[in-house]
Amino acid sequence: MTSDFPSSLLYHQQHGMVWAFGRSGCHSTTWSHLLWMLWVGMSPGSWASHQNFHPHSIKIPGEITLGGLFPIHARGPHGLPCGEIKKEKGIHRMEAMLYALDQINSDPELLPNITLGARILDTCSRDTYALEQSLTFVQALIQKDTSDIRCSNGDPPMIRKPERIVGVIGASASSVSIMVANVLRLFEIPQISYASTAPELSDNNRYDFFSRVVPPDSYQAQAMVDIVKAIGWNYVSTLASEGSYGESGVDSFQQISREAGGLCIAQSIKIPREPKPGEFDKIINRLMETSNARGIIIFANEDDIKRVLEAVKSANLTGHFLFVGSDSWGAKSSPIVDQEDVADGAITILPKRGSIQGFDQYFTSRSLENNRRNIWFAEFWEDDFKCKLTRPGIKIDSEKKKCTGEERISRDTPYEQEGKVQFVIDAVYAMAHALHRMHLDLCPGAKGVCDKMDPVEGRMLLNYIRSVNFNGSAGTGVVFNENGDAPGRYDIFRYQMSNTTTPGYRVIGQWTNNLRLNEMQWSDGDRQIPDSVCSSPCNPGERKKMVKGVPCCWHCELCDGYQYQLDEMNCETCPFDMRPTPNRTSCLPTPIIKLEWHSPWAIIPAFLSFFGILATSSVVITFIRFNDTPIVRASGRELSYVLLTGIFLIYLITFLMIAEPGAIVCAFRRLLLGLGMAITYSAMLTKTNRIYRIFEQGKKSVSPPKFISPTSQLAITFILISVQLLGVFVWFALVPPHTIIDYEEQRPPNPEMARGVLKCDMSDLSLICCLSYSIVLMVTCTVYAVKSRGVPETFNEAKPIGFTMYTTCIVWLAFVPIFFGTAQSTEKMFIQTTTLTVSMSLSASVSLGMLYVPKVYVILFHPEQNVQKRKRSFKAVVQAATMSTRLSQKSNDKQNGETQNEIESDRTQ
């Protein structure tokens, strides 16, 4: 008995299906097998057997039939399609659908006079197996040509019309839903999942007939990113089970973290579908390569989570890693059995849910007698109660307990409602509400299914599904957006083993578009959240130097020198009049200093000047008192008083140099700094010039030279002094005296030692210019003193003046290297001020000591020598001086001649 599809249908199946699956990325071998199933497996000859015998399905009769896909069994080992039974994810969820159908069928307000039926299949947690099983849902939609088929007696065959599935509840795993959704969309069968959360299922172009009552992982990933950022982590690793759920979840987490910024992925590791021995130990070793990333974001199935925790424990790393788990971990106890210490502190996420009390009453009342419609219930019963049911012809192992049938769920075995039960019920109710609204619109007033709903048009039903809005079984609203996704509502859990008497999961927050997180305690009652950062925060005053390509990793560099931390990435130099604070987070005004009176740099020069002023005053007083005595008169009273005034001013300038700078002090510094020396050396120069001219004139003529009278001498002296005064007043006019704060003078490498120096506006150059005229006078005076050295000391002051100038030159020659050699010193202002004032005081003391102290000594202690001698004319003075010079020359010649004779005598001998 053979049959062929019509060419148009064959073209639709082959080309339409290959196009759809080509877009979803399925393997061509899978689709070749699927096409073969549709071509051969659905032939009329095999139809009856396939229709009447469903060894892995539950049939619930009804006027409208829904499909159901549940992972009743785990993936089978060694190529077998199915493995051990899954009590919670399989039986609990499947019974939730049966419970929902019972509730709907008994509700007079929802689909009255219409009974919902179901065809429920086992996916065995394998996408390819689920695909083969789901072909049952599309049998009724395939038109078969039976015109050439006859029975042996020639009559046409009687083929029972297959049941028509109007919508499918499921599947659980995202990989299964993706595979099945590609088939169902070809036949326009709407699908509502209760657990598939892969983000790619939100693509309404590829999965337009797919909806779900759980939020997609993109919401979950956003919530997990918010959690990670809320606890202050910025460097984490990700673990994902190979497959749509794990890989899509991690991809969403990485994409959202990149968009949000401030969060880096240290490593992204994929757990293979079939891990090799030692695979999980290698994963832990890889995670330890970036040990700073203590936070582990895990999108994995229960088995992989459990084996990761086991590997952490075997590596003796308990407490090092901190896990943030997706809803596959949720609040389940199975992944952490015997690994509670490793899971301590783990934060997990689960779609907001509630426990359905009606389902608890329903499920705990199930028994072998009242639940015969569930073909897998006996297998569940054996696994749950650890016993064995008797079957005809099968001998029971003597070591196993025999099931009595009197066992009761929750009484004789632990029971806890599985987390997705609420969503299974909501998915069934969403389909029922959509059918109810469709019936009201298409069959108003009709009892039962009218012709317009026979058959139910899939695309129209999809539109009704997308527009439902009702309160679900837990009281939360059930709605879908344009992509068929439910809104994101999550509870945040934390597994707490320490600091509590009852270890377990605790709700610590919620996420509904934004995160609300409660305060958490960690091990030992510490409220400080453990770190999971690539680099520790920089200390105040340090900037971040980013590691190339890793925006969450950096090195900390101290803002050195006079820099402060402008922001976390940059250092900035403080303004010139400021210095950084000790922690280098801002700048403070640089302290202002000046030469203080109590400083050693001020005490020594002030001490010298004070005694110099006393000595000068004593000389002046002595000269005034003995003004008409021969010694005072012979020293040239007028010029002596001028010279002593200059010496007094030289001593006085020390106190002005030490005084706090101000406009008046600075003006007097300018005026008196060079004036005292100019007065002193102008008077000395006038004296030496007078002596030199007198005796030079005497060699030529007996008439005295001009301008040697006291009045002329004073005039010459004041003319010389006026040059200094003129220069100072021009300086006043060009640059009025004022103070400045020099921040460069005391700016050492250590900014803590930086100071601003309050000083007058006198640079080193201006100071030298101020003294340069006095130096010229001093040098000129020294030249005349050298020229006048041959004049007899009994007649003049030439030699004392000469010794004074020689000593003064030595003092100032020593001053120059000291003054300019300290230009780079941080104590420059103090050293130069002390050097200058001491040098000036020494030069004044030399002048005072050599010119006037001997005279005062004679006046005070040898008054007998202070008498008037015979007055001689200018001519007699010159002749005496000339004779003295000649006698001195003859004496030298005679001495030289005797020496020559001695030499000649030695030669003859």
Short mmCIF file of C-alpha atoms in Angstrom, two decimals, residues 106-545:
data_model
loop_
_atom_site.label_atom_id
_atom_site.label_comp_id
_atom_site.label_asym_id
_atom_site.label_seq_id
_atom_site.Cartn_x
_atom_site.Cartn_y
_atom_site.Cartn_z
CA SER A 106 -14.77 22.56 35.36
CA ASP A 107 -14.97 26.36 35.10
CA PRO A 108 -18.40 27.44 33.82
CA GLU A 109 -17.11 30.89 32.89
CA LEU A 110 -14.12 29.87 30.80
CA LEU A 111 -14.87 27.98 27.57
CA PRO A 112 -18.32 26.88 28.73
CA ASN A 113 -19.63 23.74 26.98
CA ILE A 114 -16.20 23.19 25.43
CA THR A 115 -13.83 20.54 26.72
CA LEU A 116 -10.12 20.96 26.31
CA GLY A 117 -8.17 17.83 25.55
CA ALA A 118 -4.47 17.19 25.20
CA ARG A 119 -1.80 15.11 23.56
CA ILE A 120 1.26 15.17 25.84
CA LEU A 121 4.65 13.96 24.61
CA ASP A 122 7.98 13.22 26.30
CA THR A 123 10.94 15.13 24.81
CA CYS A 124 13.49 13.11 26.79
CA SER A 125 15.46 16.35 27.23
CA ARG A 126 16.83 15.98 23.68
CA ASP A 127 16.03 18.39 20.87
CA THR A 128 16.27 15.89 17.99
CA TYR A 129 14.07 13.37 19.77
CA ALA A 130 11.57 16.09 20.60
CA LEU A 131 11.48 17.07 16.93
CA GLU A 132 10.53 13.55 15.91
CA GLN A 133 7.86 13.39 18.60
CA SER A 134 6.37 16.74 17.64
CA LEU A 135 5.51 15.44 14.16
CA THR A 136 2.46 13.98 15.86
CA PHE A 137 1.11 17.52 16.18
CA VAL A 138 1.10 18.15 12.43
CA GLN A 139 -0.45 14.88 11.19
CA ALA A 140 -3.91 16.29 10.77
CA LEU A 141 -2.62 19.21 8.75
CA ILE A 142 -1.11 17.07 6.01
CA GLN A 143 -3.52 16.30 3.14
CA LYS A 144 -3.19 12.71 1.90
CA ASP A 145 -4.41 11.39 -1.45
CA THR A 146 -6.05 7.97 -0.88
CA SER A 147 -7.87 7.70 -4.20
CA ASP A 148 -5.65 4.86 -5.46
CA ILE A 149 -5.68 2.93 -2.21
CA ARG A 150 -7.96 -0.15 -1.98
CA CYS A 151 -8.41 -2.95 0.47
CA SER A 152 -8.06 -6.58 -0.55
CA ASN A 153 -11.77 -6.79 -1.27
CA GLY A 154 -11.60 -3.66 -3.41
CA ASP A 155 -13.30 -1.35 -0.95
CA PRO A 156 -11.68 1.99 -0.07
CA PRO A 157 -9.77 1.97 3.27
CA MET A 158 -11.36 3.38 6.42
CA ILE A 159 -8.75 5.73 7.90
CA ARG A 160 -9.49 7.46 11.20
CA LYS A 161 -8.99 11.16 10.97
CA PRO A 162 -6.02 12.19 13.18
CA GLU A 163 -6.60 14.60 16.02
CA ARG A 164 -5.98 18.25 15.24
CA ILE A 165 -3.66 20.13 17.62
CA VAL A 166 -4.61 23.81 17.81
CA GLY A 167 -1.75 24.90 20.07
CA VAL A 168 1.24 23.48 21.94
CA ILE A 169 2.27 24.01 25.55
CA GLY A 170 6.06 23.75 25.79
CA ALA A 171 8.76 22.98 25.50
CA SER A 172 11.02 23.24 28.56
CA ALA A 173 14.56 23.57 27.23
CA SER A 174 15.25 26.43 24.85
CA SER A 175 17.06 24.16 22.40
CA VAL A 176 13.96 21.93 22.19
CA SER A 177 11.63 24.91 21.77
CA ILE A 178 13.79 26.30 18.97
CA MET A 179 13.73 23.00 17.11
CA VAL A 180 10.00 22.46 17.53
CA ALA A 181 9.10 26.11 16.82
CA ASN A 182 10.57 25.84 13.34
CA VAL A 183 8.18 23.00 12.51
CA LEU A 184 5.09 24.44 14.17
CA ARG A 185 5.44 27.80 12.40
CA LEU A 186 5.24 26.03 9.03
CA PHE A 187 1.83 24.70 9.97
CA GLU A 188 0.83 27.88 11.86
CA ILE A 189 0.40 26.17 15.21
CA PRO A 190 0.85 28.62 18.11
CA GLN A 191 3.22 27.56 20.87
CA ILE A 192 3.46 28.84 24.48
CA SER A 193 6.51 27.83 26.50
CA TYR A 194 6.58 27.71 30.28
CA ALA A 195 10.37 27.55 30.72
CA SER A 196 12.32 28.42 27.53
CA THR A 197 14.17 31.68 28.08
CA ALA A 198 16.72 31.87 25.25
CA PRO A 199 16.88 35.45 23.91
CA GLU A 200 16.87 34.35 20.27
CA LEU A 201 13.29 33.12 20.68
CA SER A 202 12.31 36.80 20.93
CA ASP A 203 12.99 37.14 17.19
CA ASN A 204 9.45 37.55 15.89
CA ASN A 205 10.58 37.09 12.30
CA ARG A 206 11.99 33.62 12.87
CA TYR A 207 9.74 32.41 15.69
CA ASP A 208 6.53 34.29 15.00
CA PHE A 209 4.24 31.59 16.43
CA PHE A 210 6.24 31.25 19.64
CA SER A 211 5.20 32.90 22.91
CA ARG A 212 6.21 32.32 26.52
CA VAL A 213 4.93 33.11 29.98
CA VAL A 214 8.47 33.38 31.37
CA PRO A 215 10.68 36.39 30.64
CA PRO A 216 13.56 35.90 28.18
CA ASP A 217 17.13 35.63 29.36
CA SER A 218 17.79 39.13 28.10
CA TYR A 219 15.77 40.37 31.09
CA GLN A 220 17.47 37.84 33.30
CA ALA A 221 20.86 38.92 31.99
CA GLN A 222 19.96 42.56 32.67
CA ALA A 223 18.96 41.66 36.21
CA MET A 224 22.22 39.76 36.72
CA VAL A 225 24.24 42.70 35.39
CA ASP A 226 22.39 44.97 37.82
CA ILE A 227 23.16 42.57 40.69
CA VAL A 228 26.85 42.39 39.82
CA LYS A 229 27.13 46.17 39.63
CA ALA A 230 25.10 46.65 42.82
CA ILE A 231 27.54 44.56 44.85
CA GLY A 232 30.48 46.47 43.42
CA TRP A 233 32.02 43.87 41.12
CA ASN A 234 33.57 44.89 37.82
CA TYR A 235 35.57 41.82 36.82
CA VAL A 236 33.82 38.47 36.50
CA SER A 237 34.04 35.23 34.54
CA THR A 238 31.17 33.42 32.84
CA LEU A 239 30.34 29.72 32.62
CA ALA A 240 27.79 28.41 30.13
CA SER A 241 26.51 24.97 29.28
CA GLU A 242 26.85 24.31 25.58
CA GLY A 243 23.50 24.91 23.94
CA SER A 244 21.00 27.65 23.28
CA TYR A 245 20.15 28.38 26.92
CA GLY A 246 23.67 28.71 28.28
CA GLU A 247 25.34 30.34 25.29
CA SER A 248 22.50 32.77 24.60
CA GLY A 249 22.32 33.73 28.27
CA VAL A 250 26.03 34.48 28.47
CA ASP A 251 25.93 36.33 25.15
CA SER A 252 23.12 38.54 26.48
CA PHE A 253 25.00 39.13 29.72
CA GLN A 254 28.14 40.13 27.84
CA GLN A 255 26.27 42.41 25.44
CA ILE A 256 24.38 44.19 28.22
CA SER A 257 27.53 44.54 30.32
CA ARG A 258 29.35 46.12 27.36
CA GLU A 259 26.50 48.55 26.77
CA ALA A 260 26.28 49.41 30.47
CA GLY A 261 30.04 49.82 30.81
CA GLY A 262 32.12 49.39 33.93
CA LEU A 263 31.97 45.59 33.82
CA CYS A 264 34.57 43.34 32.22
CA ILE A 265 34.60 39.64 31.45
CA ALA A 266 37.81 37.98 32.56
CA GLN A 267 37.05 34.62 30.92
CA SER A 268 34.07 33.14 29.14
CA ILE A 269 34.15 29.36 29.35
CA LYS A 270 31.78 26.91 27.67
CA ILE A 271 31.00 23.54 29.28
CA PRO A 272 30.80 20.83 26.56
CA ARG A 273 27.64 18.78 26.12
CA GLU A 274 29.60 15.62 26.77
CA PRO A 275 32.40 16.64 29.16
CA LYS A 276 35.48 14.45 29.19
CA PRO A 277 36.94 13.16 32.47
CA GLY A 278 38.83 15.94 34.22
CA GLU A 279 37.08 18.61 32.12
CA PHE A 280 35.70 20.45 35.15
CA ASP A 281 39.09 20.45 36.89
CA LYS A 282 40.51 22.14 33.79
CA ILE A 283 37.71 24.71 33.93
CA ILE A 284 38.58 25.57 37.54
CA ASN A 285 42.27 25.86 36.64
CA ARG A 286 41.38 28.26 33.84
CA LEU A 287 39.28 30.34 36.20
CA MET A 288 42.21 30.57 38.60
CA GLU A 289 44.32 32.12 35.83
CA THR A 290 42.33 35.28 36.58
CA SER A 291 41.97 34.70 40.31
CA ASN A 292 40.90 38.30 40.92
CA ALA A 293 37.68 37.52 39.08
CA ARG A 294 36.06 35.77 42.02
CA GLY A 295 32.54 36.36 40.75
CA ILE A 296 31.34 33.59 38.42
CA ILE A 297 28.23 34.18 36.28
CA ILE A 298 26.81 30.76 35.50
CA PHE A 299 24.19 29.85 32.89
CA ALA A 300 24.26 26.08 33.13
CA ASN A 301 22.05 23.06 33.68
CA GLU A 302 21.76 21.41 37.05
CA ASP A 303 24.24 18.64 36.32
CA ASP A 304 26.91 21.07 35.15
CA ILE A 305 26.36 23.33 38.18
CA LYS A 306 26.77 20.40 40.53
CA ARG A 307 29.97 19.22 38.85
CA VAL A 308 31.43 22.74 38.87
CA LEU A 309 30.84 22.94 42.62
CA GLU A 310 32.43 19.53 43.08
CA ALA A 311 35.50 20.61 41.12
CA VAL A 312 35.84 23.78 43.24
CA LYS A 313 35.71 21.70 46.39
CA SER A 314 38.24 19.15 45.14
CA ALA A 315 40.60 22.01 44.24
CA ASN A 316 40.36 23.22 47.85
CA LEU A 317 38.99 26.58 46.69
CA THR A 318 35.88 26.66 48.86
CA GLY A 319 35.02 30.27 49.59
CA HIS A 320 37.18 31.70 46.81
CA PHE A 321 34.58 31.79 44.06
CA LEU A 322 31.23 33.53 44.49
CA PHE A 323 28.49 32.43 42.11
CA VAL A 324 25.66 34.35 40.49
CA GLY A 325 23.37 31.73 39.00
CA SER A 326 20.60 31.98 36.45
CA ASP A 327 17.10 30.55 36.80
CA SER A 328 18.37 27.08 35.92
CA TRP A 329 19.91 27.14 39.41
CA GLY A 330 17.18 29.25 40.97
CA ALA A 331 16.22 27.97 44.41
CA LYS A 332 16.82 24.29 43.66
CA SER A 333 18.48 22.05 46.19
CA SER A 334 19.56 19.34 43.75
CA PRO A 335 22.57 21.24 42.28
CA ILE A 336 24.09 21.91 45.71
CA VAL A 337 23.54 18.59 47.47
CA ASP A 338 26.72 17.76 49.43
CA GLN A 339 28.26 21.01 48.15
CA GLU A 340 26.50 23.47 50.45
CA ASP A 341 29.74 24.96 51.78
CA VAL A 342 30.92 25.74 48.24
CA ALA A 343 27.56 27.27 47.31
CA ASP A 344 27.44 29.41 50.47
CA GLY A 345 26.79 33.02 49.45
CA ALA A 346 25.66 32.15 45.92
CA ILE A 347 23.15 34.63 44.49
CA THR A 348 20.58 33.13 42.16
CA ILE A 349 17.68 34.44 40.15
CA LEU A 350 14.28 33.00 39.42
CA PRO A 351 11.22 34.39 37.66
CA LYS A 352 8.85 35.70 40.28
CA ARG A 353 6.58 32.89 41.23
CA GLY A 354 4.18 31.68 43.84
CA SER A 355 3.33 28.30 45.21
CA ILE A 356 -0.03 27.09 43.90
CA GLN A 357 -1.81 25.55 46.87
CA GLY A 358 -4.48 23.97 44.72
CA PHE A 359 -1.84 22.07 42.81
CA ASP A 360 -0.23 20.86 46.04
CA GLN A 361 -3.56 19.41 47.13
CA TYR A 362 -4.08 17.90 43.69
CA PHE A 363 -0.63 16.36 43.35
CA THR A 364 -0.30 14.98 46.87
CA SER A 365 -3.65 13.22 46.38
CA ARG A 366 -2.45 11.41 43.25
CA SER A 367 -2.12 7.65 43.53
CA LEU A 368 -1.79 4.64 41.27
CA GLU A 369 -5.55 4.14 41.37
CA ASN A 370 -6.72 7.70 40.54
CA ASN A 371 -4.01 8.73 38.10
CA ARG A 372 -4.07 6.05 35.42
CA ARG A 373 -4.20 8.70 32.69
CA ASN A 374 -0.53 9.49 33.38
CA ILE A 375 1.29 6.63 31.69
CA TRP A 376 4.56 7.62 33.42
CA PHE A 377 3.11 7.85 36.92
CA ALA A 378 3.99 4.27 37.83
CA GLU A 379 7.60 4.90 36.91
CA PHE A 380 7.53 8.09 39.01
CA TRP A 381 5.98 6.12 41.87
CA GLU A 382 8.81 3.58 41.84
CA ASP A 383 11.47 6.25 41.74
CA ASP A 384 9.90 8.47 44.36
CA PHE A 385 9.19 5.75 46.93
CA LYS A 386 12.25 3.62 46.05
CA CYS A 387 10.15 0.53 45.50
CA LYS A 388 9.19 -1.82 42.67
CA LEU A 389 5.74 -2.51 41.24
CA THR A 390 4.77 -6.04 40.29
CA ARG A 391 4.10 -6.75 36.62
CA PRO A 392 2.82 -9.95 35.05
CA GLY A 393 5.70 -12.16 33.97
CA ILE A 394 8.39 -9.97 35.57
CA LYS A 395 10.22 -11.21 38.64
CA ILE A 396 11.01 -8.60 41.29
CA ASP A 397 14.53 -8.34 42.63
CA SER A 398 14.49 -9.61 46.19
CA GLU A 399 16.71 -6.76 47.31
CA LYS A 400 14.18 -4.11 46.27
CA LYS A 401 11.15 -3.13 48.28
CA LYS A 402 7.78 -3.96 46.80
CA CYS A 403 5.37 -1.10 46.26
CA THR A 404 2.10 -1.53 48.14
CA GLY A 405 0.15 1.27 46.47
CA GLU A 406 -0.66 2.68 49.89
CA GLU A 407 2.28 5.11 49.81
CA ARG A 408 1.37 8.76 49.78
CA ILE A 409 3.23 11.73 48.33
CA SER A 410 4.41 14.24 50.97
CA ARG A 411 3.59 11.76 53.74
CA ASP A 412 6.05 9.03 52.89
CA THR A 413 8.44 11.03 50.76
CA PRO A 414 9.60 14.69 50.71
CA TYR A 415 7.64 16.94 48.41
CA GLU A 416 8.25 20.50 47.23
CA GLN A 417 6.40 22.12 44.37
CA GLU A 418 8.64 22.56 41.33
CA GLY A 419 9.40 26.18 40.46
CA LYS A 420 7.86 26.27 36.98
CA VAL A 421 4.49 24.75 37.94
CA GLN A 422 2.94 28.22 38.07
CA PHE A 423 4.12 28.98 34.54
CA VAL A 424 2.78 25.71 33.12
CA ILE A 425 -0.64 26.53 34.55
CA ASP A 426 -0.42 30.11 33.23
CA ALA A 427 0.54 28.84 29.74
CA VAL A 428 -2.50 26.54 29.60
CA TYR A 429 -4.76 29.30 30.87
CA ALA A 430 -3.32 31.76 28.32
CA MET A 431 -4.28 29.33 25.55
CA ALA A 432 -7.74 28.85 27.12
CA HIS A 433 -8.38 32.60 27.44
CA ALA A 434 -7.33 33.11 23.82
CA LEU A 435 -9.71 30.34 22.68
CA HIS A 436 -12.45 31.78 24.87
CA ARG A 437 -12.13 35.26 23.32
CA MET A 438 -11.96 33.70 19.87
CA HIS A 439 -15.13 31.68 20.57
CA LEU A 440 -16.95 34.78 21.80
CA ASP A 441 -16.04 36.65 18.60
CA LEU A 442 -16.57 33.83 16.07
CA CYS A 443 -19.35 31.85 17.74
CA PRO A 444 -21.46 34.34 19.70
CA GLY A 445 -24.17 32.53 21.65
CA ALA A 446 -23.16 29.13 20.29
CA LYS A 447 -22.67 26.19 22.59
CA GLY A 448 -19.60 24.22 21.74
CA VAL A 449 -17.31 24.71 18.77
CA CYS A 450 -19.02 26.30 15.78
CA ASP A 451 -18.09 25.88 12.13
CA LYS A 452 -15.93 29.02 12.14
CA MET A 453 -13.70 27.41 14.72
CA ASP A 454 -13.52 24.05 13.01
CA PRO A 455 -10.72 24.01 12.28
CA VAL A 456 -9.15 26.72 14.45
CA GLU A 457 -7.09 29.06 12.32
CA GLY A 458 -3.61 29.24 13.80
CA ARG A 459 -2.70 32.79 12.91
CA MET A 460 -5.97 34.12 14.26
CA LEU A 461 -5.47 32.18 17.48
CA LEU A 462 -1.97 33.65 17.73
CA ASN A 463 -3.42 37.17 17.61
CA TYR A 464 -5.80 36.30 20.43
CA ILE A 465 -2.95 34.81 22.45
CA ARG A 466 -0.86 37.94 22.10
CA SER A 467 -3.75 40.11 23.34
CA VAL A 468 -4.66 38.15 26.51
CA ASN A 469 -4.43 39.95 29.83
CA PHE A 470 -5.47 38.18 32.99
CA ASN A 471 -4.26 37.42 36.51
CA GLY A 472 -2.31 34.21 36.59
CA SER A 473 -2.40 31.39 39.09
CA ALA A 474 -0.07 33.25 41.48
CA GLY A 475 -1.91 36.54 41.17
CA THR A 476 0.58 38.16 38.77
CA GLY A 477 -0.57 39.49 35.42
CA VAL A 478 -0.12 37.38 32.31
CA VAL A 479 0.54 39.50 29.23
CA PHE A 480 2.70 39.25 26.11
CA ASN A 481 4.57 41.92 24.21
CA GLU A 482 4.81 42.14 20.43
CA ASN A 483 7.49 39.43 20.43
CA GLY A 484 5.47 37.07 22.59
CA ASP A 485 7.62 37.64 25.68
CA ALA A 486 6.32 37.96 29.23
CA PRO A 487 7.46 40.92 31.33
CA GLY A 488 10.58 40.48 33.43
CA ARG A 489 9.77 39.83 37.09
CA TYR A 490 12.39 38.08 39.18
CA ASP A 491 13.04 37.14 42.77
CA ILE A 492 16.67 37.35 43.88
CA PHE A 493 17.79 34.52 46.16
CA ARG A 494 20.91 33.95 48.19
CA TYR A 495 21.98 30.62 49.55
CA GLN A 496 23.04 31.15 53.15
CA MET A 497 24.68 28.40 55.13
CA SER A 498 26.69 30.38 57.69
CA ASN A 499 25.26 32.83 60.24
CA THR A 500 21.92 31.07 60.26
CA THR A 501 20.34 28.19 62.09
CA THR A 502 18.41 27.02 59.04
CA PRO A 503 20.59 26.93 55.91
CA GLY A 504 18.78 27.54 52.67
CA TYR A 505 17.76 30.06 50.05
CA ARG A 506 16.65 33.48 51.26
CA VAL A 507 14.88 36.10 49.15
CA ILE A 508 17.15 39.16 49.20
CA GLY A 509 15.52 41.33 46.55
CA GLN A 510 13.40 41.69 43.45
CA TRP A 511 13.91 42.88 39.90
CA THR A 512 11.13 44.40 37.82
CA ASN A 513 12.86 46.60 35.28
CA ASN A 514 15.02 47.82 38.17
CA LEU A 515 16.78 46.14 41.06
CA ARG A 516 15.77 46.31 44.71
CA LEU A 517 18.36 44.54 46.83
CA ASN A 518 18.39 44.09 50.59
CA GLU A 519 21.49 44.27 52.77
CA MET A 520 23.46 41.04 52.86
CA GLN A 521 25.69 39.41 55.43
CA TRP A 522 28.62 37.30 54.33
CA SER A 523 30.75 34.79 56.19
CA ASP A 524 31.49 35.50 59.85
CA GLY A 525 28.75 38.14 59.90
CA ASP A 526 30.81 40.49 57.74
CA ARG A 527 28.70 43.00 55.83
CA GLN A 528 31.62 43.86 53.57
CA ILE A 529 30.98 42.36 50.14
CA PRO A 530 33.92 40.26 48.88
CA ASP A 531 35.78 41.82 45.99
CA SER A 532 35.71 40.63 42.41
CA VAL A 533 37.72 43.31 40.69
CA CYS A 534 40.66 43.27 38.31
CA SER A 535 42.41 46.13 40.06
CA SER A 536 41.85 47.57 43.50
CA PRO A 537 40.76 51.20 43.66
CA CYS A 538 43.64 53.62 43.56
CA ASN A 539 44.54 55.49 46.70
CA PRO A 540 43.84 59.21 46.91
CA GLY A 541 46.39 61.07 44.84
CA GLU A 542 46.87 58.21 42.38
CA ARG A 543 45.60 58.09 38.83
CA LYS A 544 44.56 55.07 36.84
CA LYS A 545 46.75 53.96 33.97
#
